[in-house]
C-alpha cells in the first residue's frame, strides 16, 4: 500500500516539482489547487514525467466545506504538504487584506479539517523572508526572526506562529516548517517550471523573459550595497533539490523521527551569489548578452541572505546538489520550451 499525501498548491511552481518527487518515491498524491496562479495542464505534464496521474481536486481552501468534502473521500491521507498561497511581494504591499485572508484562512482551514480527521503530519512551505535583515551570516535556524517587510512575508511568519501554537496545544501533531531561500530552475524534462502571472517579481524569470524578448530589459535594483560588486547576494537553490527535501521531511514524519513536534529547517545551498554573478552566469550558459540597466534600490531588499543548511543535512540527510550553472541552464531550457 502506498502512503497517500495531500499536496495543496500542487499545480504551482514548487508544488508540482514536489509532486513529481513524491510519485517517484512511491507516494500516492492528491492535489488540491484553485488554479489561481497555475494551470491544470501541469497534471498532464506530471503524468508525462512520472507515468502516474495524481488525483486533482480544484478547490479554494478558503471554502472549508469543500475541503471537508474532498477529505471525506480521502480518509487515508497520512500527511499534508501545504504550498497553496499567494506569493507576489509587490502585490501584497498593495493588497494586504487579500494576502492575509487567502494565506491565513487557507492555512487555518486545512489545519482544522486535517485535525478533525486525525491527520497530524503537516509540512509547511515557509521562507527565509522571516529572518528579515539578518544580523549574522550564514543564517541558522536559531537566527532571530523579524517582522518581514511585506504582508506576503508576514503571512509566512504569522503562519509559523500559528503552527507553533498548534504544536503546543496538540502534542500529537508533527509539524515541519521549511524555510526556502531563493528557489530557481526547472525540471530537467522541461515540462514543468515557473510561470509567473504577468510581470515577474523575481530575478530569474525576469532574466529569462528578457532573454526570450518578452521584456525589454532587466532592471538591476541598485549596485551600491555593501557587497563585493555592490549588488545584493542571495542563496539560489534548484527547485528540484528543494522538492527532494520535502520528501525527506515527509519520511522523517512518517517514520516518527522528529526530535520535537515542531521543527524548522533552512533549505538553501549555503552559497551566496550577487545579482551581477547571476547575470554573468546566465550569459555564459545562454551564450547571449543580457540587456540590463542599473536602477534605484527596491524597497525591502536586504544586502545579503544566505543559509547555513547544516541542520537539514544532519536531520533530513539532505543536501542541495545543483550548482548555479545547472539551475540557470534548467530555467533557460524551460523558458525557451514554454515560449515555443
Ligand atoms: C533577488 C535579487 C533583487 C528582480 C523574494 C521573496 C522571498 C521568496 C523569493 C517568493 C534581489 C534583484 C530582482 C529584478 C533585480 N519568495 N532583482 N531585478 O527578493 O530575494 O525574495 O522571492 O515567493 O520571500 O521576498 O528574490 O528574485 O525578487 O530578488 O535586480 O527585476 O534580485 O533586488 O537582490 P528576493 P528576487
XYZ file of C-alpha atoms and ligand atoms in Angstrom, residues 87-89 127-129 150 152-153 156 180-184 200-206 218-222 225 231-234 236 275 298 301-303 305, ligand 1:
75
model
C 3.331 34.923 -3.218
C 3.750 38.212 -5.069
C 5.605 40.529 -2.716
C 10.525 31.377 3.523
C 13.840 32.932 4.523
C 11.943 36.213 4.433
C 5.914 42.726 3.054
C 3.336 38.324 1.933
C 6.393 37.704 4.100
C 4.754 33.257 6.383
C 13.287 28.302 1.450
C 15.986 30.685 0.328
C 15.671 31.641 -3.384
C 14.190 28.799 -5.455
C 15.012 28.912 -9.180
C 7.749 38.674 -12.858
C 8.827 39.985 -9.444
C 11.739 37.616 -9.109
C 15.152 37.863 -10.701
C 15.418 34.540 -12.567
C 12.136 34.629 -14.526
C 12.775 38.304 -15.289
C 16.178 43.790 -16.734
C 16.329 46.493 -14.080
C 19.053 45.722 -11.558
C 17.835 47.218 -8.305
C 20.897 49.017 -7.000
C 25.071 47.635 -1.442
C 24.564 44.099 -5.894
C 22.632 42.036 -3.314
C 23.603 38.465 -2.503
C 21.137 35.584 -2.315
C 19.717 30.439 -5.048
C 22.764 39.732 -8.923
C 13.921 48.264 -4.495
C 15.613 44.328 -0.338
C 18.335 43.296 2.099
C 22.026 43.247 1.101
C 20.912 36.485 2.617
C 16.679 38.594 -5.886
C 17.648 39.735 -6.129
C 16.651 41.923 -6.176
C 14.254 41.341 -9.772
C 11.643 37.032 -2.872
C 10.741 36.932 -1.685
C 11.002 35.663 -0.942
C 10.876 34.458 -1.839
C 11.669 34.623 -3.089
C 8.750 34.161 -3.073
C 17.370 40.949 -5.247
C 17.236 41.558 -7.525
C 15.131 41.122 -8.725
C 14.600 42.296 -10.776
C 16.664 42.730 -9.609
N 9.509 34.110 -2.039
N 16.316 41.804 -8.633
N 15.805 42.948 -10.636
O 13.632 39.434 -3.105
O 15.395 37.710 -2.513
O 13.000 37.082 -2.430
O 11.438 35.889 -3.692
O 7.839 33.671 -3.427
O 10.151 35.563 0.130
O 10.941 38.030 -0.840
O 14.070 37.430 -4.619
O 14.245 37.107 -7.057
O 12.872 39.041 -6.184
O 15.348 39.104 -5.969
O 17.721 43.365 -9.532
O 13.855 42.543 -11.725
O 17.487 40.180 -7.464
O 16.921 43.264 -5.876
O 18.592 41.463 -4.873
P 14.081 38.045 -3.123
P 14.056 38.159 -6.034
